[in-house]
Structure formats: C-alpha cells, structure tokens
Tab-separated table of C-alpha atoms in Angstrom:
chain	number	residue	atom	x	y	z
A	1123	UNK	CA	-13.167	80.071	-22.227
A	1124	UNK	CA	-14.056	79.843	-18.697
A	1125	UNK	CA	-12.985	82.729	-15.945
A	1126	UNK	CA	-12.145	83.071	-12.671
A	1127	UNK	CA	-11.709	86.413	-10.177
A	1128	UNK	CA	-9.095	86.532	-7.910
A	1129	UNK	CA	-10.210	88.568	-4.857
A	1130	UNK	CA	-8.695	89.598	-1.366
A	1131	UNK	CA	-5.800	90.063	-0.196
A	1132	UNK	CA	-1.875	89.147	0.294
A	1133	UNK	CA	-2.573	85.136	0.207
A	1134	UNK	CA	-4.711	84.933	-2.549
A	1135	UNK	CA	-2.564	87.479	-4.943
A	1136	UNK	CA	0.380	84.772	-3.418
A	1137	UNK	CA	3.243	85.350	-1.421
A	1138	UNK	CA	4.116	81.665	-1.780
A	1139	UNK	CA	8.316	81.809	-2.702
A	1140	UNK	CA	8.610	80.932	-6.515
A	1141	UNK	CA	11.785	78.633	-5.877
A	1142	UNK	CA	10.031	76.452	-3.534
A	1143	UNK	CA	7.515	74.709	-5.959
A	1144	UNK	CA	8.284	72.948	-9.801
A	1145	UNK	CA	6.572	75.667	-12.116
A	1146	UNK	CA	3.385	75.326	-13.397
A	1147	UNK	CA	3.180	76.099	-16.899
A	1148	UNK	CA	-0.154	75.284	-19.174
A	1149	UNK	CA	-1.307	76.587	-22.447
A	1150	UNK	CA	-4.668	75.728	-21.666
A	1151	UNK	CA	-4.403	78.298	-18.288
A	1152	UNK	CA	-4.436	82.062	-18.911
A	1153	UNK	CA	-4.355	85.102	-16.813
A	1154	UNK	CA	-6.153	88.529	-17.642
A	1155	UNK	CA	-3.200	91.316	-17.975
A	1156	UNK	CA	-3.238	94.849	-20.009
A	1157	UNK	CA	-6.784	93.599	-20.921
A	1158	UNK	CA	-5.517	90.586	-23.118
A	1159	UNK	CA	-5.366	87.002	-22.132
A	1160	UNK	CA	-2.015	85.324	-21.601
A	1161	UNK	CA	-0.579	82.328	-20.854
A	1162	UNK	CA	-0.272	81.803	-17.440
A	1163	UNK	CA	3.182	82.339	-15.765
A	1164	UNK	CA	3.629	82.721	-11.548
A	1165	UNK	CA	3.354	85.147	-9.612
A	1166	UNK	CA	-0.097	85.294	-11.612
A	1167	UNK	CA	-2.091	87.954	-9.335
A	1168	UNK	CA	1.525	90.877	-9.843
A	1169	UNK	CA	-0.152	92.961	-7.073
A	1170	UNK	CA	3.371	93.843	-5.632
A	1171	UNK	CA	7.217	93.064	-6.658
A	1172	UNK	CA	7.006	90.620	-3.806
A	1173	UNK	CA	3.966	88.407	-5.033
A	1174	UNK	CA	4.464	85.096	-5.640
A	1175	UNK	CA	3.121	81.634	-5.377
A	1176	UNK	CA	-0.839	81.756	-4.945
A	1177	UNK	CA	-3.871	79.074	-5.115
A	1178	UNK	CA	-4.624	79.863	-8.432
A	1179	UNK	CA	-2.450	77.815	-10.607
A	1180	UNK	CA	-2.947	74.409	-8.648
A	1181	UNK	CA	-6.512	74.913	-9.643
A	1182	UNK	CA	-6.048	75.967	-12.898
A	1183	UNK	CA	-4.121	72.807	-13.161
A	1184	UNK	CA	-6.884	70.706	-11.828
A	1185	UNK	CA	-9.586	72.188	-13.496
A	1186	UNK	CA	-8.070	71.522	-16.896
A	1187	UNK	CA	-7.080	67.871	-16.163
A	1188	UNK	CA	-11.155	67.221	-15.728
A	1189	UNK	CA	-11.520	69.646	-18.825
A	1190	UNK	CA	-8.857	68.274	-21.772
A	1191	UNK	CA	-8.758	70.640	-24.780
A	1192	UNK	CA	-10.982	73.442	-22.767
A	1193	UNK	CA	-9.286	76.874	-20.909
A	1194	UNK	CA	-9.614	78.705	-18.504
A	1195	UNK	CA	-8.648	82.762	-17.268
A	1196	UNK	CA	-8.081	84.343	-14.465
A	1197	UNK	CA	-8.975	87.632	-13.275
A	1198	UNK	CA	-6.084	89.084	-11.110
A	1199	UNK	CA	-7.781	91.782	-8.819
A	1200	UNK	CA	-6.561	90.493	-5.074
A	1201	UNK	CA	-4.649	93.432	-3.250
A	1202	UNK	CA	-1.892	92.468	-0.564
A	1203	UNK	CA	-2.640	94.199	2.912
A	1204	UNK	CA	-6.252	95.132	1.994
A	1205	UNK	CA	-8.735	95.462	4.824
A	1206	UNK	CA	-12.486	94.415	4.718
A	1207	UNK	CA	-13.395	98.225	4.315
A	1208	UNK	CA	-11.434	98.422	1.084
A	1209	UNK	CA	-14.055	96.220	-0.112
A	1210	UNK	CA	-16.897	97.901	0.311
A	1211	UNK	CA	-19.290	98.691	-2.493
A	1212	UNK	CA	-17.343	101.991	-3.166
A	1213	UNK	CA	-13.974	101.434	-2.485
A	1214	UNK	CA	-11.683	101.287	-5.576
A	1215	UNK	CA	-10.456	97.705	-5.029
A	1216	UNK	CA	-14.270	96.202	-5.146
A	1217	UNK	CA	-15.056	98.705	-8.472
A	1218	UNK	CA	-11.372	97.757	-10.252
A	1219	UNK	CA	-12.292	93.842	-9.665
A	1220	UNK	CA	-16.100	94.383	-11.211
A	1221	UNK	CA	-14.689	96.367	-14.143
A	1222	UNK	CA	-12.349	93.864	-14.709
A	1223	UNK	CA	-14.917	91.031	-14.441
A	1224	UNK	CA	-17.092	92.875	-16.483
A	1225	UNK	CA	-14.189	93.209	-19.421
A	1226	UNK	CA	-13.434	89.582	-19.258
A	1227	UNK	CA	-16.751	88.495	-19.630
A	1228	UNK	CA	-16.368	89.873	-23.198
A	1229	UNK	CA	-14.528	86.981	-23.860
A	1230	UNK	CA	-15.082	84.793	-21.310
A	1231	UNK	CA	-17.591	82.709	-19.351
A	1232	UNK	CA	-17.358	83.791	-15.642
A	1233	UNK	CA	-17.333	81.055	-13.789
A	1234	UNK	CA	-16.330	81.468	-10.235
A	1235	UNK	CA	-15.071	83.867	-7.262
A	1236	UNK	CA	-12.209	82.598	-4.805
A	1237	UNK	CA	-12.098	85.217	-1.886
A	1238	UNK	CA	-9.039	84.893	0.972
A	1239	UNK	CA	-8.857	87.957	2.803
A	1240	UNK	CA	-9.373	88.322	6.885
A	1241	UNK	CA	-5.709	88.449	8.183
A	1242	UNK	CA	-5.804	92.454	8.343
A	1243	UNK	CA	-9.004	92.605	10.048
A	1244	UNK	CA	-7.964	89.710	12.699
A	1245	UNK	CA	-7.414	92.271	15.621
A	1246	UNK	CA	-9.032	95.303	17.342
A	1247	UNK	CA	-12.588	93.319	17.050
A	1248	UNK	CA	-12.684	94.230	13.628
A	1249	UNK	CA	-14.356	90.885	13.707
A	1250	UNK	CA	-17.787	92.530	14.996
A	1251	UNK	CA	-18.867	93.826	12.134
A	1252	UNK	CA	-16.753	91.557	9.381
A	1253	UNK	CA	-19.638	89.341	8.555
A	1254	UNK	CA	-21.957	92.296	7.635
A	1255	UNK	CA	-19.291	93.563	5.092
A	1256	UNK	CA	-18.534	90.711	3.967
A	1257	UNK	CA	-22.519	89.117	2.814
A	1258	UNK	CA	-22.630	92.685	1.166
A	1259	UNK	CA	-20.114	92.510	-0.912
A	1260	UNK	CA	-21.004	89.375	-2.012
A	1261	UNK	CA	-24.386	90.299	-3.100
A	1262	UNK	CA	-23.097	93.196	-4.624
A	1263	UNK	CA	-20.478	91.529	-6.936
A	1264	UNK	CA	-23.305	89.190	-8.023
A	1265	UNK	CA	-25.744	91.950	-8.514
A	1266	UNK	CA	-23.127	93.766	-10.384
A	1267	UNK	CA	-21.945	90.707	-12.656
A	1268	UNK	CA	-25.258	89.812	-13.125
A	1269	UNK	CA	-24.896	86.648	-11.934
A	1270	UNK	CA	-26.966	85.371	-8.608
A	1271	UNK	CA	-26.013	82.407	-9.022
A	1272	UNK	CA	-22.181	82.012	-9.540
A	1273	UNK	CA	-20.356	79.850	-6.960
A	1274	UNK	CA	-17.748	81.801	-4.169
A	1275	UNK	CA	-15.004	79.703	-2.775
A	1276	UNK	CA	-14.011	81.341	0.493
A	1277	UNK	CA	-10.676	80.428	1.993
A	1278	UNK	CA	-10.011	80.218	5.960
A	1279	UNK	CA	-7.108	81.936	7.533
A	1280	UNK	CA	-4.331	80.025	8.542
A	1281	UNK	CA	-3.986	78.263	11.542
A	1282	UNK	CA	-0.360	79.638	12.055
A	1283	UNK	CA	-1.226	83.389	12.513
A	1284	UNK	CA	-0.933	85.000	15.851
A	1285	UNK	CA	2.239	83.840	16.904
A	1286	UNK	CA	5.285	84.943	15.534
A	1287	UNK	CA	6.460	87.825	12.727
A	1288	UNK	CA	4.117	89.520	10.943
A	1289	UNK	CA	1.554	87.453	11.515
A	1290	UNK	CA	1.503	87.676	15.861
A	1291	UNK	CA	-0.846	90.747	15.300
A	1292	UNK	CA	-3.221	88.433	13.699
A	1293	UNK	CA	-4.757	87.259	17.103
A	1294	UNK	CA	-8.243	87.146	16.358
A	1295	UNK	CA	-8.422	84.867	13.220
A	1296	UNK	CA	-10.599	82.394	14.775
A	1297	UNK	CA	-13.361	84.731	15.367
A	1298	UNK	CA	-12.598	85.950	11.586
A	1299	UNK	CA	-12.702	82.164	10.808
A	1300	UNK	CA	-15.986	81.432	12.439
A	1301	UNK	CA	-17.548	84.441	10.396
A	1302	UNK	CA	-16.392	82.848	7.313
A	1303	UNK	CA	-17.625	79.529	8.109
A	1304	UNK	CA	-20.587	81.265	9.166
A	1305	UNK	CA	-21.103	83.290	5.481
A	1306	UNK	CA	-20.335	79.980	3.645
A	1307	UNK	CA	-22.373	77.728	4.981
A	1308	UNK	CA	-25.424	79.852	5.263
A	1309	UNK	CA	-24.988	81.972	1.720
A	1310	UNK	CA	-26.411	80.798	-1.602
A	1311	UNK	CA	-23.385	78.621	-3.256
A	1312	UNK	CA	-20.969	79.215	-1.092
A	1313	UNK	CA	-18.130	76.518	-0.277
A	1314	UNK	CA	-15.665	77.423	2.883
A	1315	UNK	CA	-12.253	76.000	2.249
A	1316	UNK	CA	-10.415	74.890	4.976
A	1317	UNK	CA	-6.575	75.947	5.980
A	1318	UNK	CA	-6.438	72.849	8.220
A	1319	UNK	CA	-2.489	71.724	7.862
A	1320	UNK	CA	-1.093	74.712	5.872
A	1321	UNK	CA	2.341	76.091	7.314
A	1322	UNK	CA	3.666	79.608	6.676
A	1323	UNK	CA	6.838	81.642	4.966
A	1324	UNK	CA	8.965	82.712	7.859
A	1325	UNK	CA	7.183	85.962	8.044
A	1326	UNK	CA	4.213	84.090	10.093
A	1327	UNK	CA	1.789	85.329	8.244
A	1328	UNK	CA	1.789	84.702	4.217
A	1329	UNK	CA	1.218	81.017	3.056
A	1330	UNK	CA	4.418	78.936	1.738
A	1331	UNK	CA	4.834	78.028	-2.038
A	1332	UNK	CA	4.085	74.349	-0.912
A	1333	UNK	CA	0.967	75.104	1.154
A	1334	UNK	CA	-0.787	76.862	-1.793
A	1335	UNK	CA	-0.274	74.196	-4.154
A	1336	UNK	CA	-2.279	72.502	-1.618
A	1337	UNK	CA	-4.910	75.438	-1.081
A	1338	UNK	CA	-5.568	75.786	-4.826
A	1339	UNK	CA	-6.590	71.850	-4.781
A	1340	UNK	CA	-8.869	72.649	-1.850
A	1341	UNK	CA	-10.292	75.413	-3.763
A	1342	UNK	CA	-11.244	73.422	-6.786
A	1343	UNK	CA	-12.056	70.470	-4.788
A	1344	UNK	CA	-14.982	72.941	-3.291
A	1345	UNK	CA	-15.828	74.625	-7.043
A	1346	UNK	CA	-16.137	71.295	-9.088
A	1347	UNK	CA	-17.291	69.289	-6.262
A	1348	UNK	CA	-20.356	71.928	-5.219
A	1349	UNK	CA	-19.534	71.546	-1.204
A	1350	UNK	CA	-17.863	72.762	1.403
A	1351	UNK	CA	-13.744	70.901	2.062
A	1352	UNK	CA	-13.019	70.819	5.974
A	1353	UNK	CA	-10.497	68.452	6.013
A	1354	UNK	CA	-7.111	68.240	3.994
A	1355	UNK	CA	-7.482	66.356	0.697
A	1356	UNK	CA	-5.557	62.492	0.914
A	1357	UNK	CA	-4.193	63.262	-2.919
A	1358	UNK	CA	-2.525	66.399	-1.910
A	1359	UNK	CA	1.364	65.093	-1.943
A	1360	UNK	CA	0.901	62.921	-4.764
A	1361	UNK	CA	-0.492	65.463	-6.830
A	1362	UNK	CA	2.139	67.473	-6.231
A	1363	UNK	CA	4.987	65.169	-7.050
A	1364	UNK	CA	3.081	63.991	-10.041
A	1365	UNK	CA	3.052	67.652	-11.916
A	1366	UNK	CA	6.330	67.843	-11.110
A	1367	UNK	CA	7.005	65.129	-13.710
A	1368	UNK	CA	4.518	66.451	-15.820
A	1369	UNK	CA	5.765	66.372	-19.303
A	1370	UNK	CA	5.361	69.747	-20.861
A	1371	UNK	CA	3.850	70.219	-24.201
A	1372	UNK	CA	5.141	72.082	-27.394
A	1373	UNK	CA	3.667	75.337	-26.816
A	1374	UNK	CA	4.578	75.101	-23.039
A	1375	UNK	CA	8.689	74.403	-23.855
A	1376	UNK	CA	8.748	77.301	-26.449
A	1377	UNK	CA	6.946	79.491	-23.648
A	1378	UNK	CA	9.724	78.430	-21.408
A	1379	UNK	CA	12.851	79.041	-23.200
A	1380	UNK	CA	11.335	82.414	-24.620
A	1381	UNK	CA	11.276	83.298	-20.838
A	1382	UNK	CA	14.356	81.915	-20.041
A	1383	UNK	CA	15.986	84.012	-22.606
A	1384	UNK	CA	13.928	87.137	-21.885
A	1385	UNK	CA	14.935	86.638	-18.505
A	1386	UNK	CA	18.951	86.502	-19.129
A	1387	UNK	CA	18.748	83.302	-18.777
A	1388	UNK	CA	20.246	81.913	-21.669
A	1389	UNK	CA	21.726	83.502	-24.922
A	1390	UNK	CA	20.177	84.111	-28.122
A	1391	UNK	CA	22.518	81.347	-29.973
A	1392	UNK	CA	20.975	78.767	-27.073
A	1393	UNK	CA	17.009	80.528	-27.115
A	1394	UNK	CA	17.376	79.638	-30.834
A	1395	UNK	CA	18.993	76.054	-30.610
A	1396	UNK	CA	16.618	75.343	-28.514
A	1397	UNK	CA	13.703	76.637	-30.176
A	1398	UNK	CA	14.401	75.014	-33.118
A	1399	UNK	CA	15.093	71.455	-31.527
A	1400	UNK	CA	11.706	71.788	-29.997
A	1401	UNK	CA	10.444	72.688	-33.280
A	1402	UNK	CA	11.928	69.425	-34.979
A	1403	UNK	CA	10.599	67.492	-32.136
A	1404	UNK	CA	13.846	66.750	-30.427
C-alpha cells in the first residue's frame, strides 16, 4: 500500500462542512488511526470535533481511479491553528507526524507529503523569517524518513483571507504566498498548488466542503503529474458531479449502513435488512 502525510494546519486537517459535498467512500482509501489502517470515512485528519471536509479524499479518489485494485493510506498529523514555529524540528507536532510516518512505513510505501499551513503566520511579518522555517523542516522530515527524494505538494493560501471573520487578521497571505511559491519552485520535488478560485465557509478563513474537493484534485494533479498547478483544473465540476453518481461497491454499502446504524441512524431490524439484501446482491 501506498501512504500519504497529512501536514499543517486547519485547511489541510479540513474544516470543509460534511453536508455540503456527496460522501466519499472507497475501500481501496484508508486512513492511519490507533495505529491500524481503516477505511476511509470524512472528517479523515479528526484533529478537532469541528474538522471536516479536507483535500485528502478527492485525491485519494483520484489516485485510485489511475491505480484500479491498488490502495492507498493516509497519515493524519495536520493540527488546526498551528503556527510555523510549532513545526520546527523540536516541536511536538513535527516529532508526532515523523513517528507516525515512521510507523506507517511498517506497512506502507510512503509516498508523498501535502503541506497547507501559512494562515496563522499571515500577520505581524511573521512572513520574514517563514521561508527559513519552512526549507528546514522540509529537509528535516526527509532526513528523518529517510527519504531525499519524496515529492511535497505545498498548497497556497486562499485568496479570500484578509477580509472578513476570522480570516480579516490574515492580511499578509500574499507575502506568505510568495514564500511558498518561492520554496516550491526552487526545492528538490516540490509542486506549489494553487488556491486560484477557491471560496471560503462563512468564517473567512477555512476552505468550503466544495472548494476542497477541488484542492485535493489540484493536489494530485501536482503529485502524479510531477509539476507545479497554477491555474484551476477545466475537469474540476465534472469530476465532482460524476462521483456523486458513483456507484458504490459491496464492501463500500456494508461500510455505509454499519455507520448509519452505529450512528442512530437506522435500527438494528433495518442495519440487518439491509445488510443482508446487499449480501444477496439486491
């Protein structure tokens, strides 16, 4: 199995809401929790009882419609609100993600980094020394990982912030955008990912449910494609509608009515009926 580590903060853990988006399930997809694999369900990086929608699972999806049969993981380590220096080669967040990395490569073939994080450094010219912190920890993870070569995806803020809710503190994201830009295109396989288009929850500052369908396709675009994405995608809406008809499999409609029932959702009498039908290929 492939695997992927989630790193940053509030947008890439996903604060995307859940009822805005068709569900992604996929029995192929699997996210790293209590150190065991399981299938993936949203929100996938549970850094808070507020997460929700991220990139991660439009990628997922993606990746495993160029890779039938295969599957992939992800490594959950992203950490809403966290500031560049909570990355640093010391701080807990940065040795939680590598021990984590390091336990999934047990079982896994790491495969990837995608990194959003900037919005809480985007005033008081944190900016000034950003770029610094940021090419360290970089080097570090692959030092640490053993792996110099592995390819880091590294989202731009949104275009949105600085104007209105949480987000109006957020008034130096271009500088922090530049400095991305600036890592990415001059760091060893790195692809910048552009937030060109992407709209926000009400709160100004956390990417909707919609948008990060949209980000996780820009992601993967940069991962399996080996460049850098600066413009929205043309396939964007039309891969969206088109998972929402997405005929689940076997495995994927048990998953879904053991939730449903786990959940409240239905009674045991319908979990079972159900089950069963599914079962008998009804």
């Amino acid at each position: 199995m492939k695997s992927i580590v989630l790193i940053g903060q509030s947008n890439m853990a996903g604060r995307g809401f859940i009822e805005d988006v068709p569900p992604i399930y996929n029995e192929h997809v699997h996210m790293l929790r209590n150190g065991r694999w399981q299938m993936m369900a949203e929100p996938l990086n549970f850094d808070r009882h507020v997460a929700g929608v991220g990139p991660a699972a439009s990628f997922a999806q993606a990746w495993t419609e160029d890779h039938p049969g295969e599957s992939i993981g992800f490594i959950p380590c992203a950490e809403g609100g966290s500031s560049i220096d909570e990355w640093a080669s010391d701080g807990l967040l940065t040795r939680h993600a590598i021990s984590e990395a390091r336990f999934a490569m047990e079982t896994s073939e790491l495969v990837g980094i995608l990194w959003h994080q900037g919005e809480s450094d985007s005033y008081g010219e944190r900016y000034k020394t950003y770029e610094d912190k940021l090419r360290s920890l970089f080097k570090l993870l692959r030092k640490e990982l053993n792996a110099p070569d592995i390819p880091i995806m590294i989202g731009e803020l949104g275009h949105f912030l600085g104007e209105v809710g949480f987000g109006k503190s957020a008034v130096e994201y271009k500088q922090i955008n530049q400095l991305l830009s600036n890592v990415a295109h001059t760091e060893h396989n790195c692809y910048f990912v552009t937030a060109k288009g992407l709209t926000a929850n009400p709160d100004g500052i956390h990417i909707d449910a919609v948008s990060q369908r949209k980000f996780g396709l820009r992601y993967y675009e940069a991962f399996s494609k080996g460049k850098h994405v600066l413009d929205p995608l043309d396939i964007e809406q039309e891969w969206i509608e088109k998972e929402a008809k997405r005929e689940l499999t076997k495995n994927e409609r048990i998953f879904v009515q053991t939730m449903k029932f786990a959940l409240g959702q239905s009674s045991f009498e319908e979990f079972y009926s159900n089950v069963s039908n599914i079962n008998e290929g009804k």
